Coordinates of C-alpha atoms in Angstrom, one line a residue:
Chain A
M19 CA -13.5 -30.2 14.0
N20 CA -13.8 -27.4 11.4
V21 CA -12.3 -24.8 13.8
D22 CA -9.2 -27.0 14.1
I23 CA -8.8 -26.8 10.3
G24 CA -9.0 -23.0 10.6
L25 CA -6.3 -23.0 13.2
W26 CA -4.2 -25.4 11.1
G27 CA -4.7 -22.9 8.2
I28 CA -3.3 -20.1 10.3
G29 CA -0.3 -22.2 11.3
I30 CA 0.4 -23.3 7.7
L31 CA 0.1 -19.7 6.5
A32 CA 2.6 -18.5 9.1
L33 CA 5.0 -21.3 8.0
L34 CA 4.7 -20.5 4.3
L35 CA 5.3 -16.8 5.1
V36 CA 8.4 -17.6 7.1
L37 CA 9.6 -19.8 4.2
R38 CA 9.5 -16.7 2.0
L39 CA 6.5 -17.5 -0.2
P40 CA 4.9 -14.2 -1.3
V41 CA 2.1 -13.2 1.1
A42 CA -0.6 -13.2 -1.7
L43 CA 0.2 -16.7 -2.9
S44 CA 0.5 -18.1 0.7
L45 CA -3.0 -16.8 1.4
I46 CA -4.4 -18.2 -1.8
L47 CA -2.8 -21.6 -1.4
V48 CA -3.9 -22.0 2.3
S49 CA -7.5 -20.8 1.5
F50 CA -7.8 -23.2 -1.4
G51 CA -6.5 -26.2 0.6
G52 CA -8.6 -25.2 3.6
I53 CA -11.9 -24.8 1.7
W54 CA -11.2 -28.0 -0.2
S55 CA -10.8 -30.0 3.0
L56 CA -13.9 -28.3 4.6
I57 CA -16.5 -28.4 1.8
G58 CA -14.9 -30.1 -1.2
L59 CA -12.9 -29.5 -4.4
N60 CA -15.7 -27.8 -6.5
P61 CA -16.5 -25.0 -4.0
A62 CA -12.7 -24.4 -3.6
I63 CA -12.3 -24.1 -7.4
G64 CA -15.4 -21.8 -7.4
I65 CA -13.7 -19.5 -4.9
L66 CA -10.5 -19.4 -7.0
A67 CA -12.6 -18.6 -10.1
N68 CA -14.8 -15.9 -8.6
T69 CA -12.7 -14.0 -6.0
P70 CA -10.0 -12.5 -8.2
Y71 CA -12.4 -10.9 -10.6
S72 CA -15.0 -9.8 -8.0
F73 CA -12.4 -8.3 -5.7
V74 CA -10.5 -6.3 -8.4
A75 CA -13.4 -5.3 -10.6
S76 CA -14.4 -2.6 -8.1
W77 CA -15.2 1.0 -8.6
T78 CA -14.1 1.9 -5.0
M79 CA -10.8 0.1 -5.4
S80 CA -9.9 2.3 -8.4
A81 CA -8.8 5.0 -5.8
V82 CA -5.7 2.9 -5.1
P83 CA -3.9 3.3 -8.4
M84 CA -5.1 6.9 -8.7
F85 CA -3.8 8.1 -5.4
L86 CA -0.6 6.1 -6.0
L87 CA -0.1 7.9 -9.3
M88 CA -0.7 11.2 -7.6
G89 CA 2.0 10.5 -5.0
F90 CA 4.5 9.1 -7.5
V91 CA 4.2 12.0 -9.9
A92 CA 4.5 14.5 -7.1
F93 CA 7.6 12.7 -5.9
H94 CA 9.3 12.2 -9.3
T95 CA 8.7 15.7 -10.5
G96 CA 10.2 17.2 -7.3
M97 CA 7.0 19.0 -6.5
T98 CA 7.3 18.1 -2.8
G99 CA 11.0 19.2 -2.5
G100 CA 10.1 22.8 -1.7
L101 CA 8.1 21.8 1.4
F102 CA 11.3 21.5 3.5
E103 CA 12.6 24.9 2.3
A104 CA 9.3 26.5 3.1
A105 CA 9.0 24.9 6.5
K106 CA 12.5 26.1 7.3
V107 CA 11.5 29.7 6.7
V108 CA 8.9 29.5 9.5
L109 CA 10.4 27.0 11.9
A110 CA 14.2 27.0 11.6
R111 CA 14.5 29.6 14.4
L112 CA 13.0 27.1 16.9
P113 CA 15.4 24.9 18.9
G114 CA 15.9 21.8 16.7
G115 CA 14.3 23.8 14.0
L116 CA 15.7 21.8 11.0
A117 CA 14.3 18.5 12.5
I118 CA 10.9 20.2 13.2
S119 CA 10.9 21.6 9.7
S120 CA 11.5 18.2 8.3
I121 CA 8.6 16.7 10.3
F122 CA 6.3 19.5 9.1
A123 CA 7.5 18.9 5.5
C124 CA 6.7 15.2 5.9
S125 CA 3.2 16.1 7.0
G126 CA 2.8 18.3 3.9
F127 CA 4.1 15.6 1.7
A128 CA 1.6 13.2 3.3
A129 CA -1.3 15.3 2.1
V130 CA -0.4 14.5 -1.6
S131 CA 1.1 11.0 -1.1
G132 CA -0.4 7.9 0.5
S133 CA 2.9 6.1 1.1
S134 CA 5.4 6.5 3.9
L135 CA 8.2 5.0 1.8
A136 CA 8.0 7.8 -0.7
C137 CA 7.7 10.4 2.1
S138 CA 10.9 9.1 3.8
A139 CA 12.8 8.9 0.5
A140 CA 11.9 12.4 -0.6
M141 CA 12.6 14.1 2.7
G142 CA 15.7 11.9 3.5
R143 CA 17.5 13.0 0.4
I144 CA 17.0 16.7 1.1
A145 CA 16.9 17.1 4.9
I146 CA 19.5 14.6 6.3
P147 CA 22.6 16.1 4.6
E148 CA 21.5 19.6 5.7
M149 CA 20.9 18.4 9.3
V150 CA 24.3 16.7 9.5
K151 CA 25.9 19.8 8.1
A152 CA 24.3 21.8 10.8
G153 CA 25.8 19.6 13.5
Y154 CA 23.0 17.1 14.1
R155 CA 24.1 13.6 15.1
P156 CA 23.5 11.6 11.9
S157 CA 21.7 8.7 13.6
V158 CA 19.1 11.1 15.1
A159 CA 18.7 13.1 11.9
A160 CA 18.1 9.8 10.0
G161 CA 15.8 8.5 12.7
C162 CA 13.7 11.7 12.6
I163 CA 13.1 11.4 8.9
A164 CA 12.4 7.6 9.0
A165 CA 9.8 8.3 11.7
G166 CA 8.5 11.4 10.0
G167 CA 7.9 9.3 6.9
T168 CA 5.3 7.3 8.7
I169 CA 3.1 10.4 8.7
G170 CA 2.8 9.8 4.9
A171 CA 0.3 6.9 5.5
L172 CA -1.6 8.6 8.3
I173 CA -2.6 11.9 6.8
P174 CA -5.0 11.3 3.9
P175 CA -4.8 10.2 1.2
S176 CA -3.6 6.9 2.5
I177 CA -3.4 3.7 0.4
L178 CA -3.6 1.5 3.6
M179 CA -6.8 3.3 4.6
I180 CA -8.4 2.8 1.2
I181 CA -7.8 -0.9 1.3
Y182 CA -8.9 -1.1 4.9
G183 CA -12.1 0.7 4.0
V184 CA -12.8 -1.8 1.2
I185 CA -12.1 -4.9 3.3
A186 CA -13.9 -3.6 6.5
E187 CA -16.8 -2.3 4.3
T188 CA -16.6 1.1 6.1
S189 CA -16.5 4.6 4.8
I190 CA -13.1 5.5 3.3
T191 CA -13.8 9.2 3.6
Q192 CA -14.5 8.8 7.4
V193 CA -11.3 6.8 7.9
F194 CA -9.4 9.5 5.9
V195 CA -10.8 12.2 8.1
G196 CA -10.0 10.2 11.2
G197 CA -6.4 9.9 10.0
I198 CA -6.0 13.7 10.1
S199 CA -6.1 13.7 14.0
I200 CA -3.7 10.8 14.4
G201 CA -1.3 12.3 11.8
I202 CA -1.3 15.7 13.6
L203 CA -0.9 14.0 17.0
T204 CA 2.1 11.9 15.6
A205 CA 3.7 15.0 14.1
L206 CA 3.3 17.0 17.4
G207 CA 4.7 14.0 19.3
Y208 CA 7.8 13.9 17.1
C209 CA 8.3 17.7 17.5
L210 CA 8.1 17.3 21.2
V211 CA 10.8 14.5 21.0
V212 CA 13.1 16.9 19.1
L213 CA 12.6 19.6 21.6
V214 CA 13.3 17.3 24.5
I215 CA 16.5 15.9 22.9
C216 CA 17.5 19.4 22.0
W217 CA 17.1 20.5 25.7
L218 CA 18.7 17.4 27.3
R219 CA 21.5 16.8 24.7
P220 CA 22.5 19.9 22.7
D221 CA 25.4 17.8 21.4
V222 CA 23.0 15.5 19.6
I223 CA 20.6 18.2 18.2
P224 CA 22.0 21.7 18.3
S225 CA 19.5 24.4 19.0
R226 CA 21.1 27.1 16.7
A227 CA 23.5 27.5 13.8
E228 CA 21.3 26.1 11.2
M229 CA 20.2 29.1 9.1
A230 CA 23.1 28.8 6.6
D231 CA 21.0 27.6 3.6
N232 CA 17.8 29.4 4.5
Q233 CA 16.4 30.9 1.2
G234 CA 14.3 33.5 2.9
Y235 CA 10.5 34.2 2.6
G236 CA 10.6 33.6 -1.2
A237 CA 10.9 29.9 -0.4
L238 CA 7.3 29.9 1.0
A239 CA 6.1 30.1 -2.6
K240 CA 7.4 26.6 -3.2
V241 CA 4.6 25.2 -1.0
L242 CA 2.0 26.6 -3.4
P243 CA 1.7 23.6 -5.8
V244 CA 1.2 21.2 -2.9
L245 CA -1.3 23.6 -1.3
A246 CA -3.2 23.9 -4.6
L247 CA -3.4 20.1 -4.9
V248 CA -4.6 19.7 -1.3
L249 CA -7.3 22.3 -1.9
L250 CA -8.3 20.7 -5.2
V251 CA -8.6 17.1 -3.8
F252 CA -10.0 17.8 -0.3
G253 CA -12.0 20.9 -1.3
G254 CA -13.7 18.9 -4.1
L255 CA -14.2 15.9 -1.8
F256 CA -15.8 17.7 1.1
S257 CA -17.8 20.1 -1.1
G258 CA -19.4 17.1 -2.8
L259 CA -18.0 17.9 -6.3
F260 CA -16.6 14.3 -6.4
T261 CA -16.4 11.2 -4.3
A262 CA -13.4 9.8 -2.4
T263 CA -12.9 7.3 -5.3
E264 CA -13.0 10.1 -7.9
A265 CA -10.7 12.3 -5.8
G266 CA -7.7 10.1 -6.7
A267 CA -8.2 10.6 -10.4
V268 CA -8.7 14.4 -10.1
G269 CA -5.6 14.6 -7.8
A270 CA -3.5 12.6 -10.2
L271 CA -4.5 14.7 -13.2
G272 CA -4.1 17.9 -11.2
T273 CA -0.6 16.8 -10.2
M274 CA 0.4 16.2 -13.8
L275 CA -1.1 19.5 -15.0
L276 CA 0.8 21.4 -12.2
A277 CA 4.0 19.5 -13.1
L278 CA 3.5 20.4 -16.8
A279 CA 2.9 24.1 -15.9
T280 CA 6.0 24.2 -13.8
R281 CA 8.0 22.3 -16.6
T282 CA 9.0 19.5 -14.2
L283 CA 7.2 16.7 -15.9
S284 CA 9.7 14.8 -18.0
W285 CA 8.9 11.7 -20.1
A286 CA 11.2 9.7 -17.8
A287 CA 9.4 10.9 -14.6
L288 CA 6.0 10.1 -16.1
R289 CA 7.1 6.7 -17.3
T290 CA 8.7 5.8 -13.9
S291 CA 5.6 7.1 -12.1
L292 CA 3.3 5.0 -14.3
I293 CA 5.3 1.8 -14.0
E294 CA 5.6 2.2 -10.2
T295 CA 1.9 2.8 -10.0
V296 CA 1.1 -0.4 -12.0
T297 CA 3.6 -2.6 -10.1
T298 CA 2.6 -1.4 -6.7
T299 CA -1.2 -1.7 -7.5
G300 CA -0.7 -5.2 -8.9
S301 CA 1.3 -6.4 -5.9
L302 CA -1.3 -4.9 -3.4
L303 CA -4.4 -6.1 -5.2
I304 CA -3.3 -9.7 -5.4
I305 CA -2.7 -9.7 -1.6
G306 CA -6.3 -8.3 -1.3
I307 CA -7.5 -11.3 -3.4
G308 CA -5.7 -13.7 -1.1
A309 CA -7.0 -12.0 2.0
T310 CA -10.6 -12.2 0.7
M311 CA -10.2 -15.9 0.0
F312 CA -8.7 -16.3 3.5
T313 CA -11.7 -14.5 5.1
R314 CA -14.0 -16.9 3.3
F315 CA -12.0 -19.9 4.5
L316 CA -12.0 -18.7 8.2
G317 CA -15.7 -18.0 7.9
I318 CA -16.5 -21.5 6.6
S319 CA -14.2 -23.1 9.2
G320 CA -16.2 -21.2 11.9
L321 CA -13.0 -19.9 13.4
S322 CA -14.0 -16.2 13.1
N323 CA -17.2 -16.9 15.0
F324 CA -15.4 -19.1 17.5
I325 CA -12.9 -16.4 18.3
S326 CA -15.6 -13.7 18.5
Q327 CA -17.6 -15.8 20.9
A328 CA -14.6 -16.7 22.9
V329 CA -13.7 -13.1 23.4
A330 CA -17.3 -12.2 24.2
G331 CA -17.5 -15.1 26.7
S332 CA -14.1 -14.4 28.3
D333 CA -15.2 -11.0 29.8
L334 CA -12.1 -9.4 28.4
S335 CA -12.2 -5.7 29.1
Y336 CA -11.9 -3.2 26.2
F337 CA -8.3 -2.4 27.4
A338 CA -7.3 -6.0 27.7
L339 CA -8.6 -6.7 24.2
M340 CA -6.9 -3.7 22.7
L341 CA -3.6 -4.6 24.5
I342 CA -3.7 -8.0 22.8
I343 CA -4.5 -6.5 19.4
V344 CA -1.8 -3.8 19.7
A345 CA 0.8 -6.3 20.8
I346 CA 0.0 -8.6 17.8
Y347 CA 0.3 -5.7 15.3
L348 CA 3.5 -4.5 16.9
A349 CA 5.0 -8.0 16.8
L350 CA 3.9 -8.6 13.2
G351 CA 5.2 -5.1 12.2
T352 CA 8.7 -6.1 13.2
F353 CA 9.0 -8.5 10.3
M354 CA 5.9 -8.1 8.0
E355 CA 5.1 -5.5 5.3
P356 CA 2.1 -3.4 6.4
F357 CA -0.4 -4.6 3.7
G358 CA 0.4 -8.2 4.3
A359 CA 0.1 -7.8 8.1
M360 CA -3.2 -5.9 7.8
L361 CA -4.9 -8.2 5.3
V362 CA -3.8 -11.4 7.1
T363 CA -5.2 -10.2 10.4
L364 CA -8.4 -8.3 9.5
P365 CA -10.4 -11.5 8.8
V366 CA -9.8 -12.6 12.4
F367 CA -10.1 -9.2 14.1
L368 CA -13.0 -7.5 12.3
P369 CA -15.8 -10.0 13.5
V370 CA -14.4 -9.7 17.1
L371 CA -14.5 -5.9 16.9
E372 CA -18.0 -5.8 15.4
A373 CA -19.2 -8.1 18.1
Q374 CA -17.7 -5.8 20.7
Q375 CA -19.4 -2.8 18.9
I376 CA -16.0 -1.0 18.5
S377 CA -16.0 1.6 15.7
L378 CA -14.4 0.2 12.6
V379 CA -13.5 3.8 11.5
W380 CA -11.5 4.3 14.6
F381 CA -10.0 0.8 14.4
G382 CA -8.9 1.5 10.8
V383 CA -7.0 4.6 11.9
L384 CA -5.4 2.7 14.8
V385 CA -4.4 -0.2 12.6
V386 CA -2.7 2.1 10.1
K387 CA -0.8 3.8 12.9
L388 CA 0.3 0.4 14.4
L389 CA 1.4 -0.8 11.0
E390 CA 3.4 2.3 10.3
I391 CA 5.2 1.8 13.6
G392 CA 6.3 -1.5 12.1
M393 CA 7.9 0.5 9.2
I394 CA 10.6 1.7 11.7
T395 CA 11.1 -1.3 14.0
P396 CA 13.9 -3.8 13.5
P397 CA 14.6 -6.2 12.0
V398 CA 12.5 -5.3 8.9
G399 CA 11.8 -1.6 9.1
M400 CA 11.2 -0.5 5.5
N401 CA 11.5 3.2 6.1
V402 CA 14.8 2.6 7.8
F403 CA 16.1 0.7 4.8
V404 CA 14.9 3.6 2.5
I405 CA 16.8 6.1 4.6
K406 CA 19.9 3.9 4.5
N407 CA 19.5 4.0 0.7
V408 CA 19.2 7.7 0.3
A409 CA 21.6 8.7 3.1
G410 CA 23.9 5.7 3.3
K411 CA 27.1 7.8 3.5
Y412 CA 26.0 9.3 6.8
V413 CA 24.6 6.3 8.7
S414 CA 24.4 2.5 9.0
V415 CA 21.1 0.7 9.3
T416 CA 21.8 0.0 13.0
Q417 CA 22.4 3.7 13.6
V418 CA 19.1 4.6 12.0
F419 CA 17.3 2.1 14.2
A420 CA 19.0 3.6 17.2
G421 CA 18.0 7.1 16.0
V422 CA 14.4 6.1 15.6
L423 CA 14.1 4.9 19.3
P424 CA 13.0 8.2 20.9
F425 CA 10.4 8.7 18.2
L426 CA 9.1 5.1 18.7
L427 CA 8.4 6.0 22.4
S428 CA 6.4 9.0 21.2
D429 CA 4.5 6.6 18.8
L430 CA 3.6 4.2 21.7
F431 CA 2.4 7.2 23.7
V432 CA 0.2 8.3 20.8
V433 CA -1.2 4.8 20.5
A434 CA -2.0 4.7 24.2
I435 CA -3.8 8.1 23.9
V436 CA -5.9 7.0 20.9
V437 CA -6.8 3.7 22.7
A438 CA -7.7 5.5 25.9
A439 CA -9.7 8.3 24.1
P440 CA -11.1 7.1 20.8
S441 CA -13.1 10.3 20.5
L442 CA -9.8 12.1 19.6
V443 CA -9.9 10.2 16.3
L444 CA -13.7 10.0 16.0
F445 CA -14.7 13.6 16.6
L446 CA -13.7 14.7 13.0
P447 CA -15.6 11.9 11.2
Q448 CA -18.6 12.5 13.5
L449 CA -18.4 16.2 12.5
L450 CA -18.5 15.2 8.9
Q451 CA -21.7 13.1 9.5
Chain B
M10 CA 15.8 -21.1 -25.6
Q11 CA 17.3 -17.7 -24.8
G12 CA 15.3 -16.2 -27.7
L13 CA 12.2 -17.6 -25.9
A14 CA 13.4 -15.9 -22.7
R15 CA 13.8 -12.6 -24.6
L16 CA 10.3 -13.0 -26.0
A17 CA 8.9 -13.7 -22.5
G18 CA 10.7 -10.6 -21.1
G19 CA 9.3 -8.5 -24.0
V20 CA 5.7 -9.7 -23.5
S21 CA 5.8 -9.0 -19.8
R22 CA 7.1 -5.5 -20.4
G23 CA 4.5 -4.9 -23.1
L24 CA 1.7 -6.0 -20.7
A25 CA 3.1 -3.7 -17.9
Y26 CA 3.0 -0.8 -20.4
L27 CA -0.6 -1.8 -21.3
G28 CA -1.4 -1.6 -17.6
A29 CA 0.3 1.8 -17.5
F30 CA -1.9 2.9 -20.4
A31 CA -5.0 1.7 -18.5
V32 CA -3.9 3.9 -15.6
I33 CA -3.8 7.0 -17.8
A34 CA -7.1 6.1 -19.6
M35 CA -8.8 5.5 -16.3
M36 CA -7.7 8.8 -14.8
L37 CA -8.8 10.8 -17.9
H38 CA -12.1 8.9 -18.1
I39 CA -13.0 9.5 -14.4
C40 CA -12.0 13.2 -14.7
L41 CA -14.1 13.6 -17.8
D42 CA -17.1 12.1 -16.0
V43 CA -16.5 14.5 -13.0
L44 CA -16.2 17.5 -15.3
L45 CA -19.3 16.7 -17.4
R46 CA -21.4 16.0 -14.3
N47 CA -20.4 19.2 -12.5
L48 CA -20.3 21.6 -15.5
F49 CA -23.1 20.3 -17.8
N50 CA -25.1 18.0 -15.6
I51 CA -24.3 15.2 -18.0
A52 CA -24.1 11.7 -16.4
M53 CA -21.8 9.1 -17.9
N54 CA -23.6 6.0 -16.5
T55 CA -21.1 3.5 -17.9
T56 CA -18.0 5.0 -16.1
P57 CA -18.1 2.9 -13.0
E58 CA -18.6 -0.3 -15.0
I59 CA -15.8 0.4 -17.5
V60 CA -13.5 1.5 -14.7
A61 CA -14.1 -1.6 -12.6
R62 CA -14.4 -4.2 -15.2
Y63 CA -11.8 -3.1 -17.8
Y64 CA -9.3 -0.6 -16.5
M65 CA -9.0 -2.2 -13.0
T66 CA -8.7 -5.8 -14.3
G67 CA -6.1 -4.6 -16.8
I68 CA -4.1 -2.8 -14.1
A69 CA -4.3 -5.6 -11.6
F70 CA -3.8 -8.8 -13.8
L71 CA -1.8 -7.8 -16.9
P72 CA 1.4 -6.8 -15.1
L73 CA 1.6 -10.0 -12.9
S74 CA 4.3 -11.6 -15.1
Y75 CA 6.3 -8.3 -15.0
L76 CA 6.0 -8.4 -11.2
E77 CA 7.3 -11.9 -11.1
F78 CA 10.3 -11.1 -13.3
R79 CA 11.1 -8.0 -11.2
R80 CA 10.6 -10.0 -7.9
Q81 CA 8.2 -7.3 -6.7
M82 CA 5.7 -9.6 -4.9
I83 CA 5.6 -8.7 -1.3
S84 CA 7.0 -11.4 1.0
V85 CA 8.3 -11.7 4.6
E86 CA 12.0 -11.3 5.0
L87 CA 12.3 -12.9 8.5
L88 CA 14.8 -15.6 7.5
D89 CA 16.8 -13.7 4.9
F90 CA 19.6 -12.7 7.3
A91 CA 20.2 -16.4 8.2
L92 CA 20.6 -17.6 4.6
S93 CA 23.8 -17.7 2.6
D94 CA 23.7 -16.5 -1.0
R95 CA 23.5 -20.1 -2.2
M96 CA 20.7 -21.0 0.1
R97 CA 18.8 -17.9 -0.7
R98 CA 19.1 -18.6 -4.4
G99 CA 17.9 -22.2 -3.9
S100 CA 15.0 -20.9 -1.8
D101 CA 14.1 -18.3 -4.5
V102 CA 14.0 -21.1 -7.1
L103 CA 11.7 -23.2 -4.9
V104 CA 9.5 -20.1 -4.2
M105 CA 9.2 -19.5 -8.0
L106 CA 8.2 -23.1 -8.7
V107 CA 5.5 -23.0 -5.9
A108 CA 4.4 -19.6 -7.4
C109 CA 4.1 -21.2 -10.8
G110 CA 1.9 -24.0 -9.4
T111 CA -0.3 -21.5 -7.6
Y112 CA -0.8 -19.4 -10.9
V113 CA -1.5 -22.6 -12.8
L114 CA -4.3 -23.4 -10.2
L115 CA -5.7 -19.9 -10.6
A116 CA -5.5 -20.0 -14.4
W117 CA -7.1 -23.5 -14.4
A118 CA -10.1 -22.1 -12.4
N119 CA -10.4 -18.8 -14.3
W120 CA -10.4 -20.1 -18.0
P121 CA -13.6 -22.1 -17.7
K122 CA -15.2 -19.1 -15.9
A123 CA -14.2 -16.8 -18.7
L124 CA -15.5 -19.1 -21.4
K125 CA -18.8 -19.6 -19.5
E126 CA -19.3 -15.8 -19.3
A127 CA -18.4 -15.5 -23.0
Q128 CA -21.0 -18.2 -24.0
A129 CA -23.6 -16.4 -21.9
G130 CA -22.6 -13.1 -23.4
T131 CA -22.7 -11.5 -19.9
F132 CA -23.8 -7.9 -19.7
V133 CA -24.8 -5.4 -17.1
E134 CA -28.1 -3.5 -17.3
L135 CA -27.6 0.3 -17.2
V136 CA -30.4 2.8 -17.4
S137 CA -31.1 2.5 -21.1
L138 CA -28.6 0.0 -22.4
Q139 CA -27.2 -3.4 -22.0
F140 CA -23.5 -3.1 -21.5
P141 CA -21.5 -6.2 -22.5
V142 CA -18.8 -7.1 -20.0
W143 CA -18.0 -10.8 -20.8
H144 CA -14.7 -9.8 -22.5
S145 CA -13.3 -8.6 -19.2
Y146 CA -13.5 -12.1 -17.6
F147 CA -10.6 -13.2 -19.9
V148 CA -8.2 -10.7 -18.3
P149 CA -7.5 -12.6 -15.1
A150 CA -7.3 -15.9 -17.0
V151 CA -4.7 -14.4 -19.4
G152 CA -2.8 -12.6 -16.5
F153 CA -2.6 -15.8 -14.4
T154 CA -1.5 -17.9 -17.3
L155 CA 1.3 -15.5 -18.2
A156 CA 2.3 -15.2 -14.6
A157 CA 2.6 -19.0 -14.4
V158 CA 4.9 -19.0 -17.5
A159 CA 6.9 -16.0 -16.1
S160 CA 7.5 -17.8 -12.7
L161 CA 8.9 -20.8 -14.5
F162 CA 11.2 -18.5 -16.6
A163 CA 12.1 -16.6 -13.5
A164 CA 13.2 -19.8 -11.8
W165 CA 15.3 -20.6 -14.8
G166 CA 16.7 -17.1 -14.7
L167 CA 17.7 -17.5 -11.1
I168 CA 19.8 -20.5 -12.1
N169 CA 21.2 -19.0 -15.4
P170 CA 22.3 -15.3 -15.2
R171 CA 22.2 -15.0 -19.1
V172 CA 18.6 -15.9 -19.1
A173 CA 18.0 -13.5 -16.3
T174 CA 19.4 -10.7 -18.5
E175 CA 17.2 -11.7 -21.4
L176 CA 14.1 -11.6 -19.1
G177 CA 15.0 -8.2 -17.7
M178 CA 15.3 -9.6 -14.2
Q179 CA 18.5 -7.6 -13.6
E180 CA 17.1 -4.3 -14.6
E181 CA 16.6 -1.8 -11.9

């Protein structure tokens, strides 16, 4: 039975992943072996020969290194550092004002960077010491920034969303726009969590005594470079001056020119940004190659069709189907890196969703949210590890995981809202149409 | 042999810098296209083809050996906590050898493809010109071949710390 070979393929893939073989190579090996056993050696070699080039040599995919470069340059030149200072000017007087300022700063950082790791690292370095100094419990301060970092991949630009758009063959611009709603919902949810903790446990998050380092209204000017970049990228994109693919290049050049103008672009910062862009792009694209081969393998085995028909025939309700998908992503997120988890699962889920006529734009936004939850769940929560790296003298990894818990509850609530009311995500993309 | 390791480390770094150069070139090329189109209504029809077939292949495939030396391939860390240092090192060596085998397979499939495209002189038809693209098919073949060699060296570097230093595996 061909479907059996498909199921065996999934089992062997899981085994190889657990045995620590890189995600990309596991996908490639399983796909090659599977296609060989299904239709012969020559077609299997043909797929090995054609897929790498055809996947990578893509105009749309060029947005990945460009948006990565934009985020890395903004991060290494310290352009985003002023966001926290500026947010404090407006928000520090609120109960839990420092934590709320850090969440808003994360949202601002998200608008120029597509990565939640960079967002956590940048904000963690600045905000956690200040929060601890102001009397915040270190675990909650660290948890707040680890969770706030996930907004980096929700608010566009988002590298996860670009790759999703390419794999799902859906509009990247629409997924980007859909991400704005879920990013804002997430940020508001986190702010609510801070307010509730502040109200219930003033010993954990103090409501006052946090104005010591406030730099006054002059600090608002520090947000101008980021604001200029957001206006340049999204203004140009929505006014039709350039496409989503070109927006990355314009944003990257704009970031460099701004850093040059403010004399923050050193040779070391440029070199580090470029090398990080190249290594991150290389490690992501080879997973994409593996995932494309895996999709072909599952298609040839008939497993994708089999699962779609099984779901259609089982009379699973929309909510039951989504409950299964959400549970799978949350489980994978506990130990898998987001790109790996997304690219391994999309070949199975996309045909099912298409058969159920579920919007792929909405699903892309939901998947990115679910994968970002995985960035803060144990045992492998990358944002938590980054926070431990930048604020290790205040907290242990276990304490950060404990601090993240209330924010995780907010995340689950946001997921439930988005599943129950897809229009919350879809109204902006529909407006764009 | 350590001189060979130094050479391998140097080549991988050089290719990563070439990839970095491709990133800058791609950014400037796309921005120039956007600028000319919006300011002077001049269309650079070759931009998408050059970006996709040359810059993107360079950025994706040339740094593969550098990625292997730096151990920057994404993997699942589910079992890491259960392994002792010795077991982890053994597992890492095994992973590198399997990685080498996979890259050999990819290189073996991609070299004939590149040679076939070169013989055919593959080009793409743009509005008024035939744009040759056959050269770009060699980039994945070269990248996979060097990644196979790098994985083998990396396995050696995991056993011998002096080799690891020559390869640049211990750099940050």
